[in-house]
Protein backbone atom coordinates (compact mmCIF):
# COMPACT_ATOMS: atom_id res chain seq x y z
CA UNK A 1 0.00 0.00 0.00
CA UNK A 2 1.32 3.43 -0.89
CA UNK A 3 2.14 5.59 2.13
CA UNK A 4 -0.01 8.68 2.49
CA UNK A 5 1.98 11.86 2.85
CA UNK A 6 1.28 14.03 5.83
CA UNK A 7 1.73 17.74 6.19
CA UNK A 8 4.67 18.77 8.36
CA UNK A 9 5.73 22.31 9.19
CA UNK A 10 7.99 23.91 11.75
CA UNK A 11 7.80 27.40 13.18
CA UNK A 12 9.21 29.44 16.03
CA UNK A 13 9.15 27.05 18.99
CA UNK A 14 6.76 24.50 17.52
CA UNK A 15 6.26 21.77 14.93
CA UNK A 16 2.95 20.63 13.45
CA UNK A 17 2.01 17.38 11.72
CA UNK A 18 -1.33 16.51 10.17
CA UNK A 19 -2.03 13.12 8.65
CA UNK A 20 -1.98 9.41 9.41
CA UNK A 21 0.18 8.08 12.22
CA UNK A 22 1.87 4.71 12.28
CA UNK A 23 1.89 2.87 15.59
CA UNK A 24 4.48 4.72 17.66
CA UNK A 25 6.61 2.82 20.18
CA UNK A 26 7.32 4.01 23.70
CA UNK A 27 9.26 7.27 23.79
CA UNK A 28 9.54 10.63 25.50
CA UNK A 29 10.29 13.97 23.93
CA UNK A 30 11.41 17.43 25.01
CA UNK A 31 8.26 19.29 24.02
CA UNK A 32 4.61 19.45 24.98
CA UNK A 33 2.51 17.35 22.63
CA UNK A 34 -1.11 18.07 21.80
CA UNK A 35 -2.76 15.43 19.62
CA UNK A 36 -6.29 16.02 18.36
CA UNK A 37 -8.46 13.67 16.31
CA UNK A 38 -10.31 15.05 13.29
CA UNK A 39 -13.14 12.65 14.20
CA UNK A 40 -13.46 10.15 17.03
CA UNK A 41 -10.72 10.00 19.63
CA UNK A 42 -6.96 10.39 19.95
CA UNK A 43 -5.36 7.67 22.07
CA UNK A 44 -2.20 7.86 24.20
CA UNK A 45 -0.96 5.03 26.43
CA UNK A 46 1.30 6.06 29.31
CA UNK A 47 4.19 4.16 30.90
CA UNK A 48 1.90 2.42 33.41
CA UNK A 49 -0.30 1.10 30.61
CA UNK A 50 -3.18 3.50 31.33
CA UNK A 51 -5.04 4.47 28.15
CA UNK A 52 -6.03 8.12 27.74
CA UNK A 53 -8.74 8.77 25.14
CA UNK A 54 -10.36 11.98 24.06
CA UNK A 55 -10.98 14.44 21.27
CA UNK A 56 -7.56 15.87 22.20
CA UNK A 57 -4.82 14.75 24.57
CA UNK A 58 -1.87 16.66 26.09
CA UNK A 59 1.45 14.91 26.82
CA UNK A 60 3.99 16.90 28.89
CA UNK A 61 7.73 16.79 28.13
CA UNK A 62 9.72 13.74 29.29
CA UNK A 63 6.57 11.70 29.99
CA UNK A 64 7.08 8.24 28.51
CA UNK A 65 4.18 7.12 26.31
CA UNK A 66 3.18 5.38 23.09
CA UNK A 67 0.46 5.85 20.46
CA UNK A 68 -1.49 3.25 18.47
CA UNK A 69 -1.78 3.65 14.71
CA UNK A 70 -4.49 6.10 13.68
CA UNK A 71 -5.71 8.22 10.79
CA UNK A 72 -6.81 11.83 10.77
CA UNK A 73 -4.66 13.22 13.57
CA UNK A 74 -3.32 16.72 14.13
CA UNK A 75 -0.29 16.88 16.41
CA UNK A 76 1.52 19.92 17.73
CA UNK A 77 4.89 19.79 19.47
CA UNK A 78 5.39 22.94 21.53
CA UNK A 79 8.79 23.70 23.04
CA UNK A 80 8.79 24.38 26.80
CA UNK A 81 10.05 27.97 26.56
CA UNK A 82 7.02 29.11 24.52
CA UNK A 83 4.06 31.14 25.74
CA UNK A 84 1.66 28.40 24.65
CA UNK A 85 3.67 25.86 26.66
CA UNK A 86 2.90 27.88 29.78
CA UNK A 87 -0.82 27.44 29.05
CA UNK A 88 -0.39 23.68 28.62
CA UNK A 89 1.79 23.41 31.73
CA UNK A 90 -0.96 24.98 33.84
CA UNK A 91 -3.52 22.53 32.46
CA UNK A 92 -1.80 19.18 32.63
CA UNK A 93 0.78 19.13 35.41
CA UNK A 94 3.08 16.13 35.14
CA UNK A 95 0.83 13.53 33.51
CA UNK A 96 -1.05 12.80 30.29
CA UNK A 97 -4.27 14.82 30.28
CA UNK A 98 -7.41 14.58 28.15
CA UNK A 99 -8.39 18.06 26.91
CA UNK A 100 -11.36 17.67 24.59
CA UNK A 101 -11.79 21.41 24.09
CA UNK A 102 -8.49 21.48 22.19
CA UNK A 103 -9.94 19.47 19.28
CA UNK A 104 -10.51 22.81 17.56
CA UNK A 105 -6.94 24.03 18.12
CA UNK A 106 -5.60 25.61 14.97
CA UNK A 107 -2.05 25.89 13.70
CA UNK A 108 -2.28 29.69 13.83
CA UNK A 109 -3.30 29.54 17.52
CA UNK A 110 -0.02 27.82 18.33
CA UNK A 111 2.03 29.84 15.85
CA UNK A 112 1.15 33.16 17.45
CA UNK A 113 1.87 31.79 20.93
CA UNK A 114 5.09 30.07 19.90
CA UNK A 115 7.21 33.01 20.89
CA UNK A 116 9.21 32.80 24.14
CA UNK A 117 7.22 33.19 27.34
CA UNK A 118 7.70 36.46 29.21
CA UNK A 119 7.57 34.50 32.45
CA UNK A 120 10.99 32.94 31.82
CA UNK A 121 14.30 34.42 32.94
CA UNK A 122 15.67 36.46 29.99
CA UNK A 123 19.14 35.03 30.69
CA UNK A 124 17.78 31.52 30.08
CA UNK A 125 16.14 32.63 26.83
CA UNK A 126 19.38 34.28 25.69
CA UNK A 127 21.32 31.09 26.40
CA UNK A 128 18.74 28.98 24.55
CA UNK A 129 18.94 31.27 21.54
CA UNK A 130 22.71 30.74 21.50
CA UNK A 131 22.36 26.97 21.96
CA UNK A 132 20.01 26.76 18.99
CA UNK A 133 23.18 27.04 16.92
CA UNK A 134 24.72 23.54 16.72
CA UNK A 135 28.31 24.78 17.06
CA UNK A 136 27.79 26.58 20.41
CA UNK A 137 28.69 24.80 23.66
CA UNK A 138 26.89 25.23 26.98
CA UNK A 139 29.82 27.08 28.55
CA UNK A 140 29.83 29.67 25.74
CA UNK A 141 26.04 30.10 25.88
CA UNK A 142 26.16 30.54 29.64
CA UNK A 143 28.88 33.18 29.29
CA UNK A 144 26.79 35.07 26.71
CA UNK A 145 23.89 35.06 29.19
CA UNK A 146 26.04 36.13 32.15
CA UNK A 147 25.69 32.82 34.01
CA UNK A 148 27.95 29.97 35.01
CA UNK A 149 27.22 26.67 33.23
CA UNK A 150 26.02 25.19 36.54
CA UNK A 151 23.59 28.07 37.19
CA UNK A 152 22.31 27.89 33.61
CA UNK A 153 21.61 24.16 33.91
CA UNK A 154 19.84 24.65 37.25
CA UNK A 155 17.77 27.53 35.86
CA UNK A 156 16.65 25.42 32.89
CA UNK A 157 15.54 22.53 35.09
CA UNK A 158 13.66 24.88 37.41
CA UNK A 159 11.86 26.89 34.73
CA UNK A 160 11.56 24.42 31.84
CA UNK A 161 11.29 21.21 33.83
CA UNK A 162 14.04 19.51 31.84
CA UNK A 163 17.80 19.59 31.20
CA UNK A 164 18.95 21.85 28.41
CA UNK A 165 20.68 18.87 26.80
CA UNK A 166 17.30 17.23 26.14
CA UNK A 167 15.89 20.41 24.59
CA UNK A 168 18.95 20.76 22.41
CA UNK A 169 18.55 17.22 21.05
CA UNK A 170 14.94 18.08 20.26
CA UNK A 171 16.09 21.12 18.27
CA UNK A 172 18.47 18.89 16.30
CA UNK A 173 15.62 16.50 15.51
CA UNK A 174 13.44 19.39 14.39
CA UNK A 175 16.09 20.54 11.93
CA UNK A 176 16.56 17.01 10.62
CA UNK A 177 12.79 16.45 10.25
CA UNK A 178 12.51 19.71 8.31
CA UNK A 179 15.25 18.49 5.97
CA UNK A 180 13.41 15.18 5.42
CA UNK A 181 10.18 17.03 4.67
CA UNK A 182 12.02 19.05 2.02
CA UNK A 183 13.14 15.88 0.24
CA UNK A 184 16.67 15.43 1.50
CA UNK A 185 18.00 11.95 2.22
CA UNK A 186 18.29 10.50 5.72
CA UNK A 187 22.06 10.92 5.60
CA UNK A 188 21.71 14.57 4.54
CA UNK A 189 19.09 15.18 7.23
CA UNK A 190 21.42 13.76 9.88
CA UNK A 191 24.09 16.28 8.85
CA UNK A 192 21.57 19.15 8.75
CA UNK A 193 20.43 18.24 12.26
CA UNK A 194 23.98 18.30 13.60
CA UNK A 195 24.19 14.58 14.40
CA UNK A 196 27.51 12.76 14.31
CA UNK A 197 26.22 10.29 11.73
CA UNK A 198 23.10 8.52 10.47
CA UNK A 199 23.20 5.98 13.31
CA UNK A 200 23.26 8.79 15.90
CA UNK A 201 20.20 10.38 14.23
CA UNK A 202 18.44 7.00 14.25
CA UNK A 203 19.05 6.45 17.99
CA UNK A 204 17.90 9.90 19.03
CA UNK A 205 14.77 9.80 16.87
CA UNK A 206 13.75 6.40 18.28
CA UNK A 207 14.37 7.70 21.80
CA UNK A 208 12.32 10.89 21.45
CA UNK A 209 9.70 10.05 18.81
CA UNK A 210 9.50 6.24 18.86
CA UNK A 211 10.06 5.95 15.10
CA UNK A 212 12.99 5.37 12.77
CA UNK A 213 14.01 7.94 10.15
CA UNK A 214 12.78 5.57 7.41
CA UNK A 215 9.33 5.46 9.03
CA UNK A 216 9.22 9.25 9.38
CA UNK A 217 10.04 10.00 5.73
CA UNK A 218 6.61 9.14 4.19
CA UNK A 219 4.85 10.92 7.06
CA UNK A 220 6.56 14.27 6.58
CA UNK A 221 7.02 14.52 2.82
CA UNK A 222 5.12 17.67 1.98
CA UNK A 223 1.87 17.25 0.10
CA UNK A 224 1.46 21.05 -0.21
CA UNK A 225 3.23 22.87 -3.05
CA UNK A 226 6.70 24.14 -2.23
CA UNK A 227 6.50 27.50 -0.54
CA UNK A 228 2.96 26.91 0.82
CA UNK A 229 4.14 26.41 4.36
CA UNK A 230 1.19 27.64 6.38
CA UNK A 231 -1.73 27.34 4.00
CA UNK A 232 -3.81 24.19 3.59
Coordinates of C-alpha atoms in Angstrom, one line a residue:
X1 CA 0.0 0.0 0.0
X2 CA 1.3 3.4 -0.9
X3 CA 2.1 5.6 2.1
X4 CA 0.0 8.7 2.5
X5 CA 2.0 11.9 2.8
X6 CA 1.3 14.0 5.8
X7 CA 1.7 17.7 6.2
X8 CA 4.7 18.8 8.4
X9 CA 5.7 22.3 9.2
X10 CA 8.0 23.9 11.8
X11 CA 7.8 27.4 13.2
X12 CA 9.2 29.4 16.0
X13 CA 9.1 27.1 19.0
X14 CA 6.8 24.5 17.5
X15 CA 6.3 21.8 14.9
X16 CA 3.0 20.6 13.4
X17 CA 2.0 17.4 11.7
X18 CA -1.3 16.5 10.2
X19 CA -2.0 13.1 8.7
X20 CA -2.0 9.4 9.4
X21 CA 0.2 8.1 12.2
X22 CA 1.9 4.7 12.3
X23 CA 1.9 2.9 15.6
X24 CA 4.5 4.7 17.7
X25 CA 6.6 2.8 20.2
X26 CA 7.3 4.0 23.7
X27 CA 9.3 7.3 23.8
X28 CA 9.5 10.6 25.5
X29 CA 10.3 14.0 23.9
X30 CA 11.4 17.4 25.0
X31 CA 8.3 19.3 24.0
X32 CA 4.6 19.4 25.0
X33 CA 2.5 17.3 22.6
X34 CA -1.1 18.1 21.8
X35 CA -2.8 15.4 19.6
X36 CA -6.3 16.0 18.4
X37 CA -8.5 13.7 16.3
X38 CA -10.3 15.0 13.3
X39 CA -13.1 12.7 14.2
X40 CA -13.5 10.2 17.0
X41 CA -10.7 10.0 19.6
X42 CA -7.0 10.4 20.0
X43 CA -5.4 7.7 22.1
X44 CA -2.2 7.9 24.2
X45 CA -1.0 5.0 26.4
X46 CA 1.3 6.1 29.3
X47 CA 4.2 4.2 30.9
X48 CA 1.9 2.4 33.4
X49 CA -0.3 1.1 30.6
X50 CA -3.2 3.5 31.3
X51 CA -5.0 4.5 28.1
X52 CA -6.0 8.1 27.7
X53 CA -8.7 8.8 25.1
X54 CA -10.4 12.0 24.1
X55 CA -11.0 14.4 21.3
X56 CA -7.6 15.9 22.2
X57 CA -4.8 14.8 24.6
X58 CA -1.9 16.7 26.1
X59 CA 1.4 14.9 26.8
X60 CA 4.0 16.9 28.9
X61 CA 7.7 16.8 28.1
X62 CA 9.7 13.7 29.3
X63 CA 6.6 11.7 30.0
X64 CA 7.1 8.2 28.5
X65 CA 4.2 7.1 26.3
X66 CA 3.2 5.4 23.1
X67 CA 0.5 5.8 20.5
X68 CA -1.5 3.2 18.5
X69 CA -1.8 3.7 14.7
X70 CA -4.5 6.1 13.7
X71 CA -5.7 8.2 10.8
X72 CA -6.8 11.8 10.8
X73 CA -4.7 13.2 13.6
X74 CA -3.3 16.7 14.1
X75 CA -0.3 16.9 16.4
X76 CA 1.5 19.9 17.7
X77 CA 4.9 19.8 19.5
X78 CA 5.4 22.9 21.5
X79 CA 8.8 23.7 23.0
X80 CA 8.8 24.4 26.8
X81 CA 10.1 28.0 26.6
X82 CA 7.0 29.1 24.5
X83 CA 4.1 31.1 25.7
X84 CA 1.7 28.4 24.7
X85 CA 3.7 25.9 26.7
X86 CA 2.9 27.9 29.8
X87 CA -0.8 27.4 29.1
X88 CA -0.4 23.7 28.6
X89 CA 1.8 23.4 31.7
X90 CA -1.0 25.0 33.8
X91 CA -3.5 22.5 32.5
X92 CA -1.8 19.2 32.6
X93 CA 0.8 19.1 35.4
X94 CA 3.1 16.1 35.1
X95 CA 0.8 13.5 33.5
X96 CA -1.0 12.8 30.3
X97 CA -4.3 14.8 30.3
X98 CA -7.4 14.6 28.2
X99 CA -8.4 18.1 26.9
X100 CA -11.4 17.7 24.6
X101 CA -11.8 21.4 24.1
X102 CA -8.5 21.5 22.2
X103 CA -9.9 19.5 19.3
X104 CA -10.5 22.8 17.6
X105 CA -6.9 24.0 18.1
X106 CA -5.6 25.6 15.0
X107 CA -2.1 25.9 13.7
X108 CA -2.3 29.7 13.8
X109 CA -3.3 29.5 17.5
X110 CA 0.0 27.8 18.3
X111 CA 2.0 29.8 15.9
X112 CA 1.2 33.2 17.4
X113 CA 1.9 31.8 20.9
X114 CA 5.1 30.1 19.9
X115 CA 7.2 33.0 20.9
X116 CA 9.2 32.8 24.1
X117 CA 7.2 33.2 27.3
X118 CA 7.7 36.5 29.2
X119 CA 7.6 34.5 32.5
X120 CA 11.0 32.9 31.8
X121 CA 14.3 34.4 32.9
X122 CA 15.7 36.5 30.0
X123 CA 19.1 35.0 30.7
X124 CA 17.8 31.5 30.1
X125 CA 16.1 32.6 26.8
X126 CA 19.4 34.3 25.7
X127 CA 21.3 31.1 26.4
X128 CA 18.7 29.0 24.6
X129 CA 18.9 31.3 21.5
X130 CA 22.7 30.7 21.5
X131 CA 22.4 27.0 22.0
X132 CA 20.0 26.8 19.0
X133 CA 23.2 27.0 16.9
X134 CA 24.7 23.5 16.7
X135 CA 28.3 24.8 17.1
X136 CA 27.8 26.6 20.4
X137 CA 28.7 24.8 23.7
X138 CA 26.9 25.2 27.0
X139 CA 29.8 27.1 28.5
X140 CA 29.8 29.7 25.7
X141 CA 26.0 30.1 25.9
X142 CA 26.2 30.5 29.6
X143 CA 28.9 33.2 29.3
X144 CA 26.8 35.1 26.7
X145 CA 23.9 35.1 29.2
X146 CA 26.0 36.1 32.2
X147 CA 25.7 32.8 34.0
X148 CA 28.0 30.0 35.0
X149 CA 27.2 26.7 33.2
X150 CA 26.0 25.2 36.5
X151 CA 23.6 28.1 37.2
X152 CA 22.3 27.9 33.6
X153 CA 21.6 24.2 33.9
X154 CA 19.8 24.7 37.3
X155 CA 17.8 27.5 35.9
X156 CA 16.7 25.4 32.9
X157 CA 15.5 22.5 35.1
X158 CA 13.7 24.9 37.4
X159 CA 11.9 26.9 34.7
X160 CA 11.6 24.4 31.8
X161 CA 11.3 21.2 33.8
X162 CA 14.0 19.5 31.8
X163 CA 17.8 19.6 31.2
X164 CA 19.0 21.9 28.4
X165 CA 20.7 18.9 26.8
X166 CA 17.3 17.2 26.1
X167 CA 15.9 20.4 24.6
X168 CA 18.9 20.8 22.4
X169 CA 18.6 17.2 21.0
X170 CA 14.9 18.1 20.3
X171 CA 16.1 21.1 18.3
X172 CA 18.5 18.9 16.3
X173 CA 15.6 16.5 15.5
X174 CA 13.4 19.4 14.4
X175 CA 16.1 20.5 11.9
X176 CA 16.6 17.0 10.6
X177 CA 12.8 16.5 10.2
X178 CA 12.5 19.7 8.3
X179 CA 15.2 18.5 6.0
X180 CA 13.4 15.2 5.4
X181 CA 10.2 17.0 4.7
X182 CA 12.0 19.0 2.0
X183 CA 13.1 15.9 0.2
X184 CA 16.7 15.4 1.5
X185 CA 18.0 12.0 2.2
X186 CA 18.3 10.5 5.7
X187 CA 22.1 10.9 5.6
X188 CA 21.7 14.6 4.5
X189 CA 19.1 15.2 7.2
X190 CA 21.4 13.8 9.9
X191 CA 24.1 16.3 8.8
X192 CA 21.6 19.1 8.7
X193 CA 20.4 18.2 12.3
X194 CA 24.0 18.3 13.6
X195 CA 24.2 14.6 14.4
X196 CA 27.5 12.8 14.3
X197 CA 26.2 10.3 11.7
X198 CA 23.1 8.5 10.5
X199 CA 23.2 6.0 13.3
X200 CA 23.3 8.8 15.9
X201 CA 20.2 10.4 14.2
X202 CA 18.4 7.0 14.2
X203 CA 19.1 6.4 18.0
X204 CA 17.9 9.9 19.0
X205 CA 14.8 9.8 16.9
X206 CA 13.7 6.4 18.3
X207 CA 14.4 7.7 21.8
X208 CA 12.3 10.9 21.4
X209 CA 9.7 10.0 18.8
X210 CA 9.5 6.2 18.9
X211 CA 10.1 5.9 15.1
X212 CA 13.0 5.4 12.8
X213 CA 14.0 7.9 10.1
X214 CA 12.8 5.6 7.4
X215 CA 9.3 5.5 9.0
X216 CA 9.2 9.3 9.4
X217 CA 10.0 10.0 5.7
X218 CA 6.6 9.1 4.2
X219 CA 4.9 10.9 7.1
X220 CA 6.6 14.3 6.6
X221 CA 7.0 14.5 2.8
X222 CA 5.1 17.7 2.0
X223 CA 1.9 17.3 0.1
X224 CA 1.5 21.0 -0.2
X225 CA 3.2 22.9 -3.1
X226 CA 6.7 24.1 -2.2
X227 CA 6.5 27.5 -0.5
X228 CA 3.0 26.9 0.8
X229 CA 4.1 26.4 4.4
X230 CA 1.2 27.6 6.4
X231 CA -1.7 27.3 4.0
X232 CA -3.8 24.2 3.6

